[in-house]
Amino acid sequence: MAAVICREEELEKQEMIPGSVDNIPVFVCRTSEGEIRAFIDRCPHQGACMSKGKIDGAPMSTAPGEYSFEHEGDIVRCPWHGREYNLRESGKPLAPVKGKLKEFSAYVKDSYVYVELKRGS
Amino acid sequence: MQTLNNEAKTNQTKKYSLIDTDIHERVMYEDLFPYLEQPWRRYIEDCNWQQEKHMPFTQPAVAGVDRADAKTPDGKPAGTSLPFMQEQLLDANNHEVGILTGALDPSPSSMHGWYEMATALASAYNDWQINEWLDKDSRLYGSVHIAAQEVGNAVKEIERVGSHPKMIQVLLPIDDIAWGDPYYHPIFEAAERHDLMIGMHHNEPPAPLGKWPRYFIEWHSLIATSHMAQITSMIFNGVFEKYPKLKLMMIEGGFTYVPFLMKKLDQQFKDLRHEVPWVTTMPSDTIKNRMAFTTQPLEEMSRKEWNLLVEQMGTDEIICFSTDYPHWDYDSPDEAVPKGLEDDVLERIYGENARKFYPKLPARGDI
Ligand code: FES
């Protein structure tokens, strides 16, 4: 089962467009490199609507007191408790916990973005 | 179609009567102007006076200390709009009752100085809360705000608004005052006269070192320590022996620290009773019979872990569900509580414990 979520040209980087496929809430977005990705629009923690959050980078560090800002445009942050998931690593959380943001496959056909309910790569 | 809250889909709470014991409505100073007398209003209007903020952190989540999806549709800060709160929280989760816990941020009782201004702000806030929230939604119940630093004025404010049928508690901030001190007892006496309970909610307590830790995560991890300090102060200053109808709701500290505190206080009391001979009840019994605890922010746990905590406390009748809407660490009614708890347990924590705690809440189904 697949459904159209938006027109390809509507989808900007760092933006999430919500929709649904067979009553499953999903959102589509672009990675920092412009590739289109689709995920469930429901945080694995307490179920917040991810598309109301933000696509951002993430503070990282190699030593206490040192900050770097990495993965810019590839991290989606939940609107509630702010948990971070990597768009380019199949929705893997940045904290060392279980619970990926489920990815679906997205594709473009005739200038429309489709999401299909089989798991993305 | 996109629902407002996807989390509402599991519908766990729809079966139960939901009494949410911690909801933060928010005031903007200009909303207070109609309720704020002169000269107080001019200090804000003309001089841009603001309460001093204590907390040096605003960074916890995507939109600071608020849920990023709780900003109002017209772009105002989270918690400022009743219609939006109705839509996003009360209707979406089928609340039977929502208890408003403010606040003027920080509370007037946390102001260091200019207590006359604090008193004026508390009065204006109470009138605003009654007119703009309590009178406009039958589900909402409120908290009396006071400036406790000047006890006489605080008592006058409780006398002024405490008999409002929808005011159910007097709110005290958990900050740098230990409220069991006898100086504050007239507040408890006035609350008791009006069937009001005491609600304590941390404002910006400098827990635990008397100054701010280096990171927000350190402060937020240890909020419960400041709650423990207040419970200890209230018990050993004899507040519960002196005011036999008074109860204390500890708001936004969760409850998982309670088993430890019960054991510790009992142990200390057995040895050190002589120092506080006015205390005649074992602290753990006082906690069980005279206090309750709001759940949020609830640590993720299994049913087994939940049951072990309850077994150590000897009761689950002191646990009251709360969301803390619209703050960033909001707990969803459908998701925050461990899966698989029995029906009667859920019925108690979602609603009936709070109903039993607050004498002014309506009987089930009476709203
Ligand atoms: S619901 Fe997403 S981080 Fe909690």
Short mmCIF file of C-alpha atoms and ligand atoms in Angstrom, two decimals:
data_model
loop_
_atom_site.label_atom_id
_atom_site.label_comp_id
_atom_site.label_asym_id
_atom_site.label_seq_id
_atom_site.Cartn_x
_atom_site.Cartn_y
_atom_site.Cartn_z
CA MET A 1 0.00 0.00 0.00
CA ALA A 2 1.35 3.42 -1.01
CA ALA A 3 -0.02 6.94 -0.90
CA VAL A 4 0.89 10.41 -2.15
CA ILE A 5 2.08 12.74 0.58
CA CYS A 6 3.01 15.90 -1.33
CA ARG A 7 4.49 17.29 -4.54
CA GLU A 8 8.24 16.84 -4.75
CA GLU A 9 8.87 20.56 -5.22
CA GLU A 10 7.01 21.37 -1.99
CA LEU A 11 9.44 19.44 0.15
CA GLU A 12 12.32 21.57 1.38
CA LYS A 13 15.30 20.50 3.44
CA GLN A 14 14.77 20.70 7.23
CA GLU A 15 11.03 20.46 6.72
CA MET A 16 8.60 17.65 7.51
CA ILE A 17 5.36 17.13 5.64
CA PRO A 18 2.86 14.88 7.40
CA GLY A 19 0.35 12.57 5.78
CA SER A 20 -0.94 9.07 6.18
CA VAL A 21 -0.84 5.72 4.46
CA ASP A 22 -3.57 3.26 5.29
CA ASN A 23 -4.30 5.26 8.46
CA ILE A 24 -0.68 5.11 9.60
CA PRO A 25 0.62 8.63 10.28
CA VAL A 26 3.84 9.30 8.37
CA PHE A 27 6.01 12.25 7.46
CA VAL A 28 8.39 12.85 4.61
CA CYS A 29 11.52 14.98 4.71
CA ARG A 30 14.88 15.43 3.03
CA THR A 31 18.29 14.61 4.41
CA SER A 32 21.04 17.22 4.31
CA GLU A 33 21.98 15.81 0.91
CA GLY A 34 18.45 16.24 -0.42
CA GLU A 35 17.41 12.59 -0.40
CA ILE A 36 13.78 12.01 0.44
CA ARG A 37 13.00 9.87 3.49
CA ALA A 38 9.79 8.75 5.18
CA PHE A 39 9.17 7.85 8.80
CA ILE A 40 6.30 7.10 11.10
CA ASP A 41 4.88 10.35 12.49
CA ARG A 42 4.73 9.03 16.01
CA CYS A 43 7.60 9.13 18.48
CA PRO A 44 8.46 5.70 19.89
CA HIS A 45 8.71 7.20 23.37
CA GLN A 46 5.25 8.59 24.20
CA GLY A 47 3.73 9.00 20.78
CA ALA A 48 4.17 12.70 20.00
CA CYS A 49 3.64 13.82 16.43
CA MET A 50 7.23 14.04 15.16
CA SER A 51 6.40 16.42 12.32
CA LYS A 52 5.64 19.09 14.96
CA GLY A 53 9.26 18.84 16.09
CA LYS A 54 12.34 20.03 14.26
CA ILE A 55 14.99 18.86 11.85
CA ASP A 56 18.27 20.04 13.17
CA GLY A 57 21.85 19.05 13.91
CA ALA A 58 23.16 17.64 17.17
CA PRO A 59 25.72 18.73 19.73
CA MET A 60 28.44 16.07 19.92
CA SER A 61 31.61 15.80 21.93
CA THR A 62 34.79 13.88 22.45
CA ALA A 63 35.57 15.23 25.93
CA PRO A 64 33.70 16.87 28.82
CA GLY A 65 33.14 20.56 28.18
CA GLU A 66 33.79 20.32 24.44
CA TYR A 67 30.94 20.86 22.00
CA SER A 68 30.78 20.38 18.28
CA PHE A 69 27.65 20.65 16.14
CA GLU A 70 27.28 17.80 13.71
CA HIS A 71 24.82 15.99 11.46
CA GLU A 72 23.26 19.31 10.51
CA GLY A 73 19.98 18.73 8.70
CA ASP A 74 19.94 15.01 9.52
CA ILE A 75 18.56 14.85 13.05
CA VAL A 76 14.87 14.98 13.82
CA ARG A 77 13.97 16.09 17.34
CA CYS A 78 10.69 15.18 19.02
CA PRO A 79 8.44 18.15 19.93
CA TRP A 80 7.90 16.87 23.46
CA HIS A 81 10.89 15.44 25.28
CA GLY A 82 13.28 16.31 22.50
CA ARG A 83 14.69 12.87 21.74
CA GLU A 84 16.90 12.85 18.66
CA TYR A 85 16.73 10.40 15.74
CA ASN A 86 19.12 10.22 12.81
CA LEU A 87 17.37 10.47 9.44
CA ARG A 88 20.31 8.97 7.59
CA GLU A 89 20.68 6.00 9.90
CA SER A 90 17.15 4.60 9.58
CA GLY A 91 15.82 6.64 12.50
CA LYS A 92 18.42 5.45 15.01
CA PRO A 93 18.22 7.34 18.34
CA LEU A 94 21.28 9.35 19.35
CA ALA A 95 21.00 8.32 23.00
CA PRO A 96 22.08 4.72 23.59
CA VAL A 97 18.52 3.39 23.90
CA LYS A 98 16.31 1.04 21.96
CA GLY A 99 13.49 2.34 19.80
CA LYS A 100 14.21 3.56 16.31
CA LEU A 101 11.87 5.90 14.53
CA LYS A 102 10.36 3.48 12.05
CA GLU A 103 11.35 4.22 8.47
CA PHE A 104 9.23 3.53 5.39
CA SER A 105 10.24 3.65 1.79
CA ALA A 106 9.63 6.87 -0.08
CA TYR A 107 9.85 7.44 -3.83
CA VAL A 108 9.00 10.07 -6.40
CA LYS A 109 6.73 9.36 -9.33
CA ASP A 110 5.38 11.97 -11.74
CA SER A 111 6.65 14.73 -9.42
CA TYR A 112 4.75 13.39 -6.42
CA VAL A 113 6.29 11.97 -3.24
CA TYR A 114 4.86 8.56 -2.35
CA VAL A 115 5.30 6.57 0.83
CA GLU A 116 4.96 2.84 0.79
CA LEU A 117 4.24 0.84 3.92
CA LYS A 118 7.05 -1.61 3.55
CA ARG A 119 10.03 -0.84 5.77
CA GLY A 120 12.67 1.44 4.28
CA SER A 121 16.26 0.35 4.00
CA MET B 1 -6.29 12.83 8.20
CA GLN B 2 -3.67 14.00 10.66
CA THR B 3 -4.97 13.93 14.20
CA LEU B 4 -3.96 16.64 16.62
CA ASN B 5 -2.22 14.15 18.88
CA ASN B 6 -1.34 10.81 17.46
CA GLU B 7 -0.77 9.60 20.97
CA ALA B 8 -4.47 9.89 21.71
CA LYS B 9 -5.11 6.90 19.51
CA THR B 10 -4.39 4.20 22.03
CA ASN B 11 -7.19 5.52 24.21
CA GLN B 12 -6.06 3.92 27.43
CA THR B 13 -7.56 6.68 29.54
CA LYS B 14 -10.88 6.90 27.74
CA LYS B 15 -12.20 4.17 30.04
CA TYR B 16 -11.27 6.06 33.17
CA SER B 17 -12.27 9.30 34.71
CA LEU B 18 -9.20 11.48 34.22
CA ILE B 19 -8.26 14.06 36.84
CA ASP B 20 -5.07 15.76 35.71
CA THR B 21 -3.36 17.18 38.79
CA ASP B 22 -0.83 19.47 37.14
CA ILE B 23 -1.67 21.78 34.24
CA HIS B 24 0.12 25.05 33.64
CA GLU B 25 -1.91 27.92 32.38
CA ARG B 26 0.28 30.90 31.59
CA VAL B 27 -0.29 34.60 31.97
CA MET B 28 1.29 37.41 30.01
CA TYR B 29 1.66 40.58 32.08
CA GLU B 30 -0.67 42.51 29.76
CA ASP B 31 -3.42 39.98 30.50
CA LEU B 32 -3.07 40.82 34.18
CA PHE B 33 -3.48 44.58 33.69
CA PRO B 34 -7.27 44.58 34.00
CA TYR B 35 -6.87 42.90 37.37
CA LEU B 36 -3.83 44.77 38.64
CA GLU B 37 -4.35 47.97 40.55
CA GLN B 38 -2.16 51.05 40.50
CA PRO B 39 0.55 51.78 41.35
CA TRP B 40 1.55 48.21 40.54
CA ARG B 41 0.50 48.24 36.91
CA ARG B 42 2.63 51.24 36.07
CA TYR B 43 5.83 49.56 37.23
CA ILE B 44 5.28 46.94 34.58
CA GLU B 45 3.81 49.20 31.88
CA ASP B 46 6.16 52.14 32.27
CA CYS B 47 9.30 50.61 33.74
CA ASN B 48 9.20 47.15 32.19
CA TRP B 49 9.46 45.56 35.63
CA GLN B 50 9.68 41.76 35.62
CA GLN B 51 10.02 39.14 38.29
CA GLU B 52 13.58 38.02 38.62
CA LYS B 53 14.28 34.68 36.99
CA HIS B 54 16.42 32.34 38.98
CA MET B 55 17.01 29.55 36.54
CA PRO B 56 19.87 30.09 34.12
CA PHE B 57 18.67 27.42 31.68
CA THR B 58 16.16 27.56 28.82
CA GLN B 59 17.49 24.77 26.66
CA PRO B 60 15.92 21.47 27.59
CA ALA B 61 13.93 20.74 24.45
CA VAL B 62 13.07 21.88 20.94
CA ALA B 63 11.04 24.87 22.14
CA GLY B 64 12.78 25.50 25.44
CA VAL B 65 10.73 24.46 28.44
CA ASP B 66 7.50 23.97 26.46
CA ARG B 67 6.18 21.29 24.16
CA ALA B 68 7.05 22.50 20.68
CA ASP B 69 3.52 21.76 19.48
CA ALA B 70 1.84 23.72 22.27
CA LYS B 71 2.48 27.22 20.97
CA THR B 72 -0.96 28.69 20.21
CA PRO B 73 -2.12 28.90 16.57
CA ASP B 74 -1.62 32.68 16.65
CA GLY B 75 1.97 32.26 17.82
CA LYS B 76 1.55 33.06 21.52
CA PRO B 77 3.44 31.10 24.19
CA ALA B 78 2.21 27.67 25.26
CA GLY B 79 -0.46 27.72 27.96
CA THR B 80 -1.83 31.19 27.22
CA SER B 81 -5.01 30.16 25.37
CA LEU B 82 -7.95 28.36 26.94
CA PRO B 83 -9.52 27.31 23.60
CA PHE B 84 -6.23 25.78 22.45
CA MET B 85 -5.71 24.00 25.75
CA GLN B 86 -9.25 22.66 25.50
CA GLU B 87 -8.59 21.33 22.03
CA GLN B 88 -5.10 19.96 22.56
CA LEU B 89 -5.40 18.63 26.09
CA LEU B 90 -8.83 18.55 27.73
CA ASP B 91 -10.93 17.38 24.78
CA ALA B 92 -8.25 15.22 23.17
CA ASN B 93 -7.72 13.21 26.35
CA ASN B 94 -11.25 13.34 27.65
CA HIS B 95 -10.35 15.06 30.92
CA GLU B 96 -13.00 15.05 33.59
CA VAL B 97 -11.05 17.55 35.70
CA GLY B 98 -7.91 19.61 35.14
CA ILE B 99 -6.19 21.28 38.07
CA LEU B 100 -4.42 24.51 37.23
CA THR B 101 -1.12 25.03 38.98
CA GLY B 102 0.03 28.30 37.41
CA ALA B 103 2.31 29.89 37.61
CA LEU B 104 3.45 33.35 37.61
CA ASP B 105 6.93 32.36 36.80
CA PRO B 106 8.51 32.34 39.31
CA SER B 107 5.80 32.39 41.95
CA PRO B 108 5.20 35.59 43.95
CA SER B 109 6.26 33.57 46.98
CA SER B 110 9.68 33.15 45.39
CA MET B 111 10.36 36.87 45.00
CA HIS B 112 13.35 38.17 46.91
CA GLY B 113 12.06 41.53 48.03
CA TRP B 114 9.24 43.94 47.21
CA TYR B 115 6.64 41.73 48.85
CA GLU B 116 3.93 44.35 48.36
CA MET B 117 4.33 43.91 44.61
CA ALA B 118 4.29 40.13 45.10
CA THR B 119 1.02 40.41 47.03
CA ALA B 120 -0.57 42.57 44.33
CA LEU B 121 0.53 40.16 41.61
CA ALA B 122 -0.84 37.15 43.45
CA SER B 123 -4.26 38.84 43.85
CA ALA B 124 -4.37 39.89 40.21
CA TYR B 125 -3.38 36.40 39.17
CA ASN B 126 -6.13 34.80 41.23
CA ASP B 127 -8.78 37.09 39.74
CA TRP B 128 -7.47 36.45 36.22
CA GLN B 129 -7.43 32.70 36.84
CA ILE B 130 -11.01 32.71 38.13
CA ASN B 131 -12.43 34.93 35.37
CA GLU B 132 -10.49 33.67 32.37
CA TRP B 133 -10.19 29.97 33.18
CA LEU B 134 -12.21 28.57 36.08
CA ASP B 135 -15.43 30.37 35.18
CA LYS B 136 -15.08 29.47 31.51
CA ASP B 137 -14.59 25.71 31.66
CA SER B 138 -16.45 23.51 34.10
CA ARG B 139 -13.59 20.97 34.08
CA LEU B 140 -10.98 23.36 35.42
CA TYR B 141 -10.16 23.80 39.11
CA GLY B 142 -7.61 26.21 40.50
CA SER B 143 -4.89 27.06 42.99
CA VAL B 144 -4.77 30.12 45.22
CA HIS B 145 -1.55 32.03 44.61
CA ILE B 146 -0.14 33.98 47.52
CA ALA B 147 2.92 35.96 48.47
CA ALA B 148 3.84 33.94 51.53
CA GLN B 149 6.72 36.14 52.62
CA GLU B 150 4.25 38.44 54.37
CA VAL B 151 2.06 35.98 56.09
CA GLY B 152 -0.67 38.44 57.11
CA ASN B 153 -1.28 39.45 53.51
CA ALA B 154 -1.14 35.85 52.37
CA VAL B 155 -3.86 34.95 54.85
CA LYS B 156 -5.98 37.88 53.64
CA GLU B 157 -5.69 36.60 50.07
CA ILE B 158 -6.74 33.11 51.10
CA GLU B 159 -9.72 34.64 52.90
CA ARG B 160 -10.56 36.70 49.82
CA VAL B 161 -10.63 33.94 47.19
CA GLY B 162 -10.35 30.68 49.13
CA SER B 163 -14.06 30.07 49.34
CA HIS B 164 -14.46 30.19 45.57
CA PRO B 165 -16.01 26.79 44.80
CA LYS B 166 -13.35 25.95 42.24
CA MET B 167 -10.29 26.92 44.27
CA ILE B 168 -9.07 23.66 45.77
CA GLN B 169 -5.57 24.31 47.10
CA VAL B 170 -3.10 26.98 48.15
CA LEU B 171 0.02 26.83 46.03
CA LEU B 172 3.46 27.19 47.54
CA PRO B 173 6.62 27.11 45.49
CA ILE B 174 9.44 24.76 46.35
CA ASP B 175 12.34 27.13 46.40
CA ASP B 176 14.57 28.42 49.16
CA ILE B 177 12.03 28.54 52.01
CA ALA B 178 11.25 25.44 54.09
CA TRP B 179 7.51 25.82 54.61
CA GLY B 180 7.20 23.87 57.85
CA ASP B 181 8.62 26.91 59.72
CA PRO B 182 6.04 28.10 62.30
CA TYR B 183 6.11 31.60 60.77
CA TYR B 184 4.06 30.21 57.86
CA HIS B 185 1.54 28.26 59.94
CA PRO B 186 -1.19 30.92 59.66
CA ILE B 187 -1.28 30.04 55.94
CA PHE B 188 -2.10 26.44 56.81
CA GLU B 189 -4.69 27.53 59.33
CA ALA B 190 -6.41 29.70 56.70
CA ALA B 191 -6.25 26.94 54.11
CA GLU B 192 -7.81 24.48 56.52
CA ARG B 193 -10.64 26.93 57.26
CA HIS B 194 -11.58 26.90 53.58
CA ASP B 195 -11.16 23.17 52.91
CA LEU B 196 -8.16 23.99 50.77
CA MET B 197 -5.25 21.59 50.60
CA ILE B 198 -1.65 22.70 50.16
CA GLY B 199 -0.06 22.11 46.77
CA MET B 200 3.71 22.42 46.52
CA HIS B 201 5.33 22.72 43.14
CA HIS B 202 8.98 23.41 42.57
CA ASN B 203 9.61 26.75 41.03
CA GLU B 204 13.26 27.13 40.50
CA PRO B 205 14.80 25.57 43.56
CA PRO B 206 18.54 25.79 43.74
CA ALA B 207 18.69 22.09 44.55
CA PRO B 208 20.75 20.52 45.86
CA LEU B 209 23.84 22.63 46.58
CA GLY B 210 22.32 26.00 47.36
CA LYS B 211 23.35 27.20 43.92
CA TRP B 212 22.76 26.10 40.38
CA PRO B 213 24.60 23.09 39.08
CA ARG B 214 26.52 23.43 35.86
CA TYR B 215 23.96 21.70 33.63
CA PHE B 216 20.18 21.62 33.40
CA ILE B 217 20.29 17.83 33.34
CA GLU B 218 21.89 17.84 36.80
CA TRP B 219 19.26 20.17 38.21
CA HIS B 220 16.34 18.36 36.61
CA SER B 221 17.59 14.95 37.72
CA LEU B 222 17.59 16.07 41.36
CA ILE B 223 14.34 18.00 41.65
CA ALA B 224 12.97 15.30 43.94
CA THR B 225 15.59 16.22 46.54
CA SER B 226 13.96 19.62 46.95
CA HIS B 227 10.58 17.90 47.38
CA MET B 228 12.08 15.67 50.05
CA ALA B 229 13.35 18.71 51.92
CA GLN B 230 9.83 20.20 52.05
CA ILE B 231 8.17 16.99 53.18
CA THR B 232 10.76 16.61 55.92
CA SER B 233 10.23 20.21 57.03
CA MET B 234 6.43 19.91 57.10
CA ILE B 235 6.49 16.66 59.06
CA PHE B 236 9.08 17.52 61.70
CA ASN B 237 7.70 21.00 62.26
CA GLY B 238 4.48 19.32 63.33
CA VAL B 239 2.22 20.83 60.67
CA PHE B 240 0.11 17.71 60.32
CA GLU B 241 -0.47 17.30 64.06
CA LYS B 242 -1.37 20.99 64.36
CA TYR B 243 -3.79 21.09 61.40
CA PRO B 244 -5.64 17.79 61.38
CA LYS B 245 -7.61 18.40 58.17
CA LEU B 246 -4.69 19.64 56.12
CA LYS B 247 -3.18 17.58 53.33
CA LEU B 248 -0.21 18.17 51.07
CA MET B 249 0.02 17.45 47.34
CA MET B 250 3.59 17.28 46.07
CA ILE B 251 3.46 18.34 42.44
CA GLU B 252 5.87 17.45 39.67
CA GLY B 253 8.38 15.46 41.64
CA GLY B 254 6.97 12.04 40.74
CA PHE B 255 6.66 9.44 43.49
CA THR B 256 9.55 7.04 43.05
CA TYR B 257 11.56 8.68 45.84
CA VAL B 258 8.81 8.12 48.38
CA PRO B 259 9.75 4.57 49.51
CA PHE B 260 13.24 5.76 50.42
CA LEU B 261 11.95 8.83 52.23
CA MET B 262 9.42 6.85 54.27
CA LYS B 263 12.10 4.47 55.50
CA LYS B 264 14.60 7.21 56.20
CA LEU B 265 12.20 9.48 58.10
CA ASP B 266 10.84 6.60 60.18
CA GLN B 267 14.34 5.50 61.10
CA GLN B 268 15.37 9.01 62.10
CA PHE B 269 12.18 9.57 64.06
CA LYS B 270 12.70 6.45 66.15
CA ASP B 271 16.04 7.81 67.32
CA LEU B 272 15.49 11.56 67.32
CA ARG B 273 11.86 11.94 68.39
CA HIS B 274 13.00 13.78 71.50
CA GLU B 275 14.05 16.78 69.44
CA VAL B 276 10.58 17.21 67.91
CA PRO B 277 8.27 15.90 70.64
CA TRP B 278 5.25 17.57 69.07
CA VAL B 279 5.39 14.94 66.33
CA THR B 280 3.32 11.97 67.40
CA THR B 281 2.77 10.02 64.18
CA MET B 282 5.26 7.89 62.32
CA PRO B 283 6.37 9.88 59.26
CA SER B 284 5.48 7.08 56.86
CA ASP B 285 1.92 7.09 58.23
CA THR B 286 1.73 10.85 57.78
CA ILE B 287 2.89 10.44 54.20
CA LYS B 288 0.32 7.72 53.57
CA ASN B 289 -2.57 9.53 55.18
CA ARG B 290 -1.88 13.19 54.60
CA MET B 291 0.03 13.48 51.34
CA ALA B 292 -0.23 12.59 47.70
CA PHE B 293 2.16 12.78 44.77
CA THR B 294 1.61 13.68 41.15
CA THR B 295 3.12 11.21 38.73
CA GLN B 296 4.91 13.35 36.17
CA PRO B 297 7.73 13.22 35.24
CA LEU B 298 7.29 9.48 35.58
CA GLU B 299 10.38 7.39 34.96
CA GLU B 300 9.85 4.70 32.32
CA MET B 301 9.32 1.46 34.19
CA SER B 302 7.75 -1.97 33.93
CA ARG B 303 4.65 -3.09 35.75
CA LYS B 304 6.86 -5.15 38.03
CA GLU B 305 8.98 -2.14 38.97
CA TRP B 306 5.83 -0.09 39.62
CA ASN B 307 4.42 -2.82 41.87
CA LEU B 308 7.64 -3.06 43.86
CA LEU B 309 7.51 0.66 44.60
CA VAL B 310 3.87 0.43 45.64
CA GLU B 311 4.64 -2.54 47.86
CA GLN B 312 7.33 -0.54 49.66
CA MET B 313 5.01 2.43 50.14
CA GLY B 314 2.22 0.17 51.36
CA THR B 315 -0.34 1.95 49.22
CA ASP B 316 -1.01 3.26 45.74
CA GLU B 317 -3.70 5.61 46.99
CA ILE B 318 -1.23 8.49 47.15
CA ILE B 319 -0.37 8.44 43.43
CA CYS B 320 -2.26 10.93 41.25
CA PHE B 321 -1.80 11.17 37.50
CA SER B 322 -0.57 14.44 36.00
CA THR B 323 0.50 15.62 32.55
CA ASP B 324 2.33 18.88 33.31
CA TYR B 325 0.88 20.26 30.06
CA PRO B 326 2.22 22.23 28.19
CA HIS B 327 5.79 21.73 29.36
CA TRP B 328 8.46 19.83 27.49
CA ASP B 329 8.43 16.90 29.91
CA TYR B 330 4.68 16.39 29.51
CA ASP B 331 3.43 12.87 30.25
CA SER B 332 0.83 11.45 27.91
CA PRO B 333 -2.16 9.93 29.73
CA ASP B 334 -2.10 7.02 27.29
CA GLU B 335 1.59 6.30 27.28
CA ALA B 336 3.35 7.30 30.48
CA VAL B 337 1.99 4.71 32.90
CA PRO B 338 3.33 1.14 32.62
CA LYS B 339 1.26 -1.19 30.49
CA GLY B 340 -0.66 -3.97 32.18
CA LEU B 341 -1.64 -2.34 35.48
CA GLU B 342 -4.96 -3.65 36.74
CA ASP B 343 -8.16 -1.74 36.05
CA ASP B 344 -8.80 -0.80 39.67
CA VAL B 345 -5.24 0.54 40.01
CA LEU B 346 -5.64 2.68 36.90
CA GLU B 347 -8.98 3.96 38.09
CA ARG B 348 -7.37 5.12 41.32
CA ILE B 349 -4.32 6.78 39.85
CA TYR B 350 -6.10 8.41 36.91
CA GLY B 351 -8.84 9.94 39.02
CA GLU B 352 -10.15 8.51 42.24
CA ASN B 353 -7.08 9.18 44.42
CA ALA B 354 -7.17 12.86 43.50
CA ARG B 355 -10.93 13.00 44.05
CA LYS B 356 -10.47 11.57 47.52
CA PHE B 357 -7.62 13.98 48.25
CA TYR B 358 -9.34 17.25 47.36
CA PRO B 359 -12.57 17.71 49.31
CA LYS B 360 -13.82 20.41 46.94
CA LEU B 361 -13.67 18.27 43.81
CA PRO B 362 -17.05 17.06 42.58
CA ALA B 363 -18.26 13.52 43.00
CA ARG B 364 -17.75 11.31 39.98
CA GLY B 365 -19.95 12.27 37.08
CA ASP B 366 -21.17 15.47 38.76
CA ILE B 367 -19.57 17.97 36.37
S1 FES C 1 7.34 11.49 22.99
FE1 FES C 1 9.06 11.86 21.78
S2 FES C 1 10.67 12.13 23.14
FE2 FES C 1 8.98 11.64 24.37
#
